[in-house]
Amino acid sequence: KNRARLLIHCPDQPGIISRISEFLFSHDANIVASHQYSTDPEGGEFFIRLEFDCPELEAKFEQIEVDFQPIAAEFNMDWKLTAVRELKNVAIFVSKQPHCLLELLWEWQSSDLMANLAVVISNHEDTREMVESLGIPFYHVPSNKDIRHEAEARHKEILDEHDTDLVVLARYMQILTPEFVESYRNRIINIHHSFLPAFVGARPYERAYERGVKMIGATSHYVTNDLDEGPIIEQDIGRVDHRDHVEDMKKIGQTIERSVLARAVKWHLADRILVHQNKTIVFS
Amino acid sequence: KNRARLLIHCPDQPGIISRISEFLFSHDANIVASHQYSTDPEGGEFFIRLEFDCPELEAKFEQIEVDFQPIAAEFNMDWKLTAVRELKNVAIFVSKQPHCLLELLWEWQSSDLMANLAVVISNHEDTREMVESLGIPFYHVPSNKDIRHEAEARHKEILDEHDTDLVVLARYMQILTPEFVESYRNRIINIHHSFLPAFVGARPYERAYERGVKMIGATSHYVTNDLDEGPIIEQDIGRVDHRDHVEDMKKIGQTIERSVLARAVKWHLADRILVHQNKTIVFS
Amino acid sequence: KNRARLLIHCPDQPGIISRISEFLFSHDANIVASHQYSTDPEGGEFFIRLEFDCPELEAKFEQIEVDFQPIAAEFNMDWKLTAVRELKNVAIFVSKQPHCLLELLWEWQSSDLMANLAVVISNHEDTREMVESLGIPFYHVPSNKDIRHEAEARHKEILDEHDTDLVVLARYMQILTPEFVESYRNRIINIHHSFLPAFVGARPYERAYERGVKMIGATSHYVTNDLDEGPIIEQDIGRVDHRDHVEDMKKIGQTIERSVLARAVKWHLADRILVHQNKTIVFS
Amino acid sequence: KNRARLLIHCPDQPGIISRISEFLFSHDANIVASHQYSTDPEGGEFFIRLEFDCPELEAKFEQIEVDFQPIAAEFNMDWKLTAVRELKNVAIFVSKQPHCLLELLWEWQSSDLMANLAVVISNHEDTREMVESLGIPFYHVPSNKDIRHEAEARHKEILDEHDTDLVVLARYMQILTPEFVESYRNRIINIHHSFLPAFVGARPYERAYERGVKMIGATSHYVTNDLDEGPIIEQDIGRVDHRDHVEDMKKIGQTIERSVLARAVKWHLADRILVHQNKTIVFS
């Protein structure tokens, strides 16, 4: 269809919205959704997400990009224009636990994940069958700390081959190198099995059990080189009580993990997330 | 301060946002928040709420109103411009149960209710002391179905005297006449003690208990002449189980009622609610 | 393993727990969980669910049943003793929408549904593949109001053949006859796509949209002959706003439906639910 | 009325419930509620909370205590028998922020806090008026790290004078000494303004803002000498987004804090909480 999205980040100053909306109107575009945020109206950073309909978008797309450049330059904008009909290519990394992968496959199957699910990569064979049965390519790439660089070289080949826009770590239990993270900056989404910053690091459910918390959670975030410290996209929690042992917490946690990760991925695919410093702006 | 809000409702068509934002920019206004909604980009209804800062707003306010009229006429707009610093005058109606009144008093005391709490009117004396101790005028106006018109005549006198913008029914257990409702169209907020449309009418907790529901709720809505059928503003629920008798449900329900009503009132005061047909558009 | 559950319902009177616990102790059983409820300690109805471990349970099971009969008679008990290791046989009925079925299959696959998933019956072919790929028998039994009795005759054959303990209506869009309902009294669980008693009957999401509610829900209940009026087991809700159209509400609702139904089914399988008049007692 | 509660903790073994229930039956007591938990049926720790009605309880209370001692000795029990009608004496400590205090006063006024609200102690004068207007004694005891021991000496005098059973720290911003904590072991409840163990220590909202979390929380716990490390009683959370600054988070947090603290205090007053190692068992 003829819908596009324009994401902009620039220093705040009066007149930005006026200039953008005039530009869009002059290109026959009708704004159908608009979200904005400013860290401070005086001297702060300005963020806007616009969704608009434009007749014959495909034919005009490049011209719109060209025509917008002077405005972008004048206001010193970081910006991105995307056509809604062009689906992003998504690669999912998974280890043994399939619940987050399954949720994404499910959403994709029922047409709720507006993306091209391009490839699944795993350091184990466990999930091959469920992936291939849906006609999605599955690659088994063994990985551990001793062969990290070889593994990542192979990962990059596969990701390039599938022209990957977004990497989703759906309970992938291996560390990524800084080079890999840098090459997919703000395009790798991880699910951490605690309500960060509680229980940063390994074995969060075991530690939640030992601490005797009354709720457990999950956090999806963009991956940075500081482990579990990347910009948080979404979090949610579930209640536990004294009767819940570590295994019960893991079960309860899986339900939270899969819904939190699915929400984060869908927001990213809908260009709803802007990263500023170490935080996310999520336009709902 | 120099902040204002512009609420607009008009038929959707391209160019509205461009025209409004150009207008605001030409009046030195900086848009700091913007929310829009269209029932249908092609031939639907368009709604927008803009918040902007404008130097020397007070001096320029009337001129802005005058200058906006041609645009409003061109696009066939219903519109309202409000200065944030001008607090709305709120009247609270209450019967015997004080919990919703108390919540509003509390929010007001801690400066979270951006309003002038002008007057409390009750058909009982029970809450006089708590109201007057805060320096708020309290009027006892007896009311029942036999003296409804006399009571409302007195209500109107009091409301007029306090230049009332909003009437909040904080568990006020009397029916209002169509004339009264009409004179405060979309400016009377009620709290109903069920998750409407479940348990429309009287005794909702008793009926919830009899039905054996596992959650109870509360609904705040604008009052219309169709009992419990007005536009819903906000709803929330709480869990109950087989051990909860009617009295327990009432206690649990009170906590829900007071928070639901307080949210609805705050959104109204912040001009976040637009009514369209029998529904609300609530810009968060 | 050696675990069993004892469910009892009888008129309340002092001494019941003493008698039961003495009985269990005398049979070498160790009570590991106990939940009780009384509608009224004086002259009310008493309900208790006990879970106990007993060495060599399998060998002693029948003797325990025999030995308990005098106590049951003395206190006028309805009671049921079940061995935890004997899984219940579950039949799932489904029409076209697969989400609730999928959730149950998923839970079963990950060993979270402590049951024997015996058979899936549908009036459509849509879900055959996903069911059969898991090795579960799938029967296509066409049904509509004109051939209801023929269809149910076939249903009963299939259910009998698989020795079915529980029927789950996982979005099965056909009405059941009173005879069928009676033959599985308190053993048919349905999921209704609204927070009952709101939107009893057909097209609840459409009606929720028209009413402009701010939350939608789902309700699982035992099926009785009064449509949507059976004892409620579990309910939950999700938030919607003015931007959500009927289709969005259906998507949001599906997530609620599948989790609500799964919880209800799991509680039934764990013998946590007692039905009293038209309500459920759910021991958590 | 004639209701009492019996709380027991002992090594698990078969026959405990049988013995207790037989004992209660022989004293004409009717068990109206029973909750139990075992860390492990084989060699674990057993916990039970029983509520029972007993005609002429007041007259028989001491005899029941005497008669129970042999059983307690046989099973090596920690135990406590309380008469429901004997309200516990509660002291509230508060600094400047009144919201948690207000919630408790409110619950107490509406008869939902089953306790004798004996005294309020503060290191500031701010809340004196609201406390004294309800007829509750208010003591201003200045405190800071230099005069901690003098302050606590005065605290103890006041608490002794009012025969205090429970100390509630309703946003009391001073550290307590180990001696003080020891003298009210498992009888001091604090509210911490984060979902512990996230943001242990000072300024949790500021740190939550800096981290960019999407939910903030509150935790009530028994006070131990390890700051913010005591047994957690209850936690809850609320959602925040990128628009919420530190002050907004504090407002949202206050609502969570007051409800979390109130729940914890009510559960303690109802003898629903047992402490085991550094965790709580909360019988709902």
Short mmCIF file of C-alpha atoms in Angstrom, two decimals, chain D residues 21-159:
data_model
loop_
_atom_site.label_atom_id
_atom_site.label_comp_id
_atom_site.label_asym_id
_atom_site.label_seq_id
_atom_site.Cartn_x
_atom_site.Cartn_y
_atom_site.Cartn_z
CA SER D 21 -6.76 -31.17 64.38
CA GLU D 22 -7.60 -33.82 66.94
CA PHE D 23 -6.38 -31.47 69.68
CA LEU D 24 -8.53 -28.62 68.40
CA PHE D 25 -11.57 -30.84 68.00
CA SER D 26 -11.16 -32.11 71.55
CA HIS D 27 -11.25 -28.48 72.71
CA ASP D 28 -14.50 -27.83 70.80
CA ALA D 29 -12.72 -25.72 68.19
CA ASN D 30 -13.91 -25.63 64.60
CA ILE D 31 -11.15 -25.00 62.03
CA VAL D 32 -12.36 -22.34 59.61
CA ALA D 33 -9.19 -21.77 57.62
CA SER D 34 -6.01 -23.75 57.18
CA HIS D 35 -2.87 -23.10 55.14
CA GLN D 36 0.24 -25.23 55.16
CA TYR D 37 3.57 -25.36 53.43
CA SER D 38 6.47 -27.73 53.54
CA THR D 39 9.89 -27.02 52.11
CA ASP D 40 10.15 -30.74 51.45
CA PRO D 41 7.79 -33.50 52.59
CA GLU D 42 10.84 -35.64 53.34
CA GLY D 43 13.02 -34.02 55.96
CA GLY D 44 11.91 -30.46 55.29
CA GLU D 45 10.42 -27.75 57.41
CA PHE D 46 6.67 -27.65 57.97
CA PHE D 47 4.60 -24.48 58.40
CA ILE D 48 0.91 -24.22 59.18
CA ARG D 49 -1.53 -21.44 59.94
CA LEU D 50 -4.90 -22.43 61.37
CA GLU D 51 -7.83 -20.21 62.13
CA PHE D 52 -10.51 -21.65 64.38
CA ASP D 53 -13.65 -20.71 66.23
CA CYS D 54 -13.99 -21.86 69.81
CA PRO D 55 -16.98 -21.12 72.06
CA GLU D 56 -15.98 -19.07 75.12
CA LEU D 57 -12.51 -18.62 73.76
CA GLU D 58 -11.52 -15.95 76.23
CA ALA D 59 -12.17 -18.17 79.22
CA LYS D 60 -10.41 -21.17 77.70
CA PHE D 61 -7.49 -19.44 75.99
CA GLU D 62 -4.85 -20.05 78.63
CA GLN D 63 -5.90 -23.64 79.15
CA ILE D 64 -5.57 -24.31 75.43
CA GLU D 65 -2.05 -22.88 75.53
CA VAL D 66 -1.14 -25.10 78.45
CA ASP D 67 -2.69 -28.19 76.91
CA PHE D 68 -0.90 -27.67 73.62
CA GLN D 69 2.57 -27.64 75.15
CA PRO D 70 3.12 -31.42 75.18
CA ILE D 71 2.25 -31.64 71.49
CA ALA D 72 4.51 -28.72 70.69
CA ALA D 73 7.31 -30.38 72.60
CA GLU D 74 6.80 -33.74 70.90
CA PHE D 75 7.00 -32.27 67.41
CA ASN D 76 9.63 -29.66 68.31
CA MET D 77 7.40 -26.78 67.31
CA ASP D 78 7.85 -23.03 67.23
CA TRP D 79 4.31 -21.89 67.74
CA LYS D 80 2.11 -18.96 68.58
CA LEU D 81 -1.55 -18.79 69.52
CA THR D 82 -3.33 -15.47 69.13
CA ALA D 83 -6.87 -14.34 69.81
CA VAL D 84 -8.18 -12.41 66.83
CA ARG D 85 -10.02 -9.92 69.01
CA GLU D 86 -6.81 -8.78 70.69
CA LEU D 87 -5.58 -6.10 68.34
CA LYS D 88 -1.86 -5.58 67.91
CA ASN D 89 -0.36 -2.23 68.87
CA VAL D 90 1.25 -0.56 65.88
CA ALA D 91 3.78 2.28 65.85
CA ILE D 92 4.44 4.13 62.62
CA PHE D 93 7.74 5.89 61.91
CA VAL D 94 7.67 8.56 59.23
CA SER D 95 9.92 11.34 57.95
CA LYS D 96 8.62 14.08 55.66
CA GLN D 97 6.75 12.28 52.90
CA PRO D 98 3.26 11.51 54.21
CA HIS D 99 1.74 9.25 51.52
CA CYS D 100 2.41 5.89 53.18
CA LEU D 101 1.35 7.19 56.58
CA LEU D 102 -1.81 8.64 55.05
CA GLU D 103 -2.72 5.32 53.46
CA LEU D 104 -2.39 3.53 56.79
CA LEU D 105 -4.39 6.21 58.60
CA TRP D 106 -7.06 5.94 55.95
CA GLU D 107 -7.28 2.15 56.19
CA TRP D 108 -7.40 2.44 59.95
CA GLN D 109 -10.16 5.04 59.86
CA SER D 110 -12.30 2.89 57.58
CA SER D 111 -11.76 -0.09 59.91
CA ASP D 112 -9.72 -2.02 57.36
CA LEU D 113 -6.55 -2.07 59.46
CA MET D 114 -7.32 -4.54 62.23
CA ALA D 115 -4.94 -2.97 64.72
CA ASN D 116 -4.62 -0.42 67.45
CA LEU D 117 -2.77 2.46 65.84
CA ALA D 118 -0.90 3.33 69.01
CA VAL D 119 1.58 6.02 68.09
CA VAL D 120 3.34 7.88 65.29
CA ILE D 121 6.99 8.89 65.65
CA SER D 122 8.73 11.25 63.26
CA ASN D 123 12.05 13.03 62.93
CA HIS D 124 10.07 15.95 61.49
CA GLU D 125 7.00 17.93 62.50
CA ASP D 126 5.27 17.83 59.10
CA THR D 127 2.71 15.13 59.80
CA ARG D 128 1.81 16.08 63.37
CA GLU D 129 -1.47 17.74 62.54
CA MET D 130 -2.96 14.95 60.44
CA VAL D 131 -2.01 12.40 63.11
CA GLU D 132 -3.25 14.31 66.15
CA SER D 133 -6.50 15.26 64.41
CA LEU D 134 -7.33 11.54 64.52
CA GLY D 135 -6.56 11.34 68.23
CA ILE D 136 -3.35 9.38 67.75
CA PRO D 137 -0.30 10.42 69.84
CA PHE D 138 2.48 11.99 67.79
CA TYR D 139 6.08 12.27 68.96
CA HIS D 140 8.72 14.37 67.29
CA VAL D 141 12.08 12.72 67.93
CA PRO D 142 14.91 14.38 65.99
CA SER D 143 17.33 11.85 64.57
CA ASN D 144 20.42 11.79 62.42
CA LYS D 145 23.60 9.78 62.35
CA ASP D 146 25.20 11.80 65.16
CA ILE D 147 22.39 11.34 67.68
CA ARG D 148 21.18 7.91 66.58
CA HIS D 149 21.57 6.27 70.00
CA GLU D 150 19.87 9.06 71.93
CA ALA D 151 17.04 9.01 69.41
CA GLU D 152 16.62 5.27 69.66
CA ALA D 153 16.66 5.38 73.45
CA ARG D 154 13.72 7.76 73.21
CA HIS D 155 12.05 5.55 70.56
CA LYS D 156 12.26 2.57 72.85
CA GLU D 157 10.72 4.45 75.73
CA ILE D 158 7.79 5.46 73.55
CA LEU D 159 7.37 2.00 72.04
#
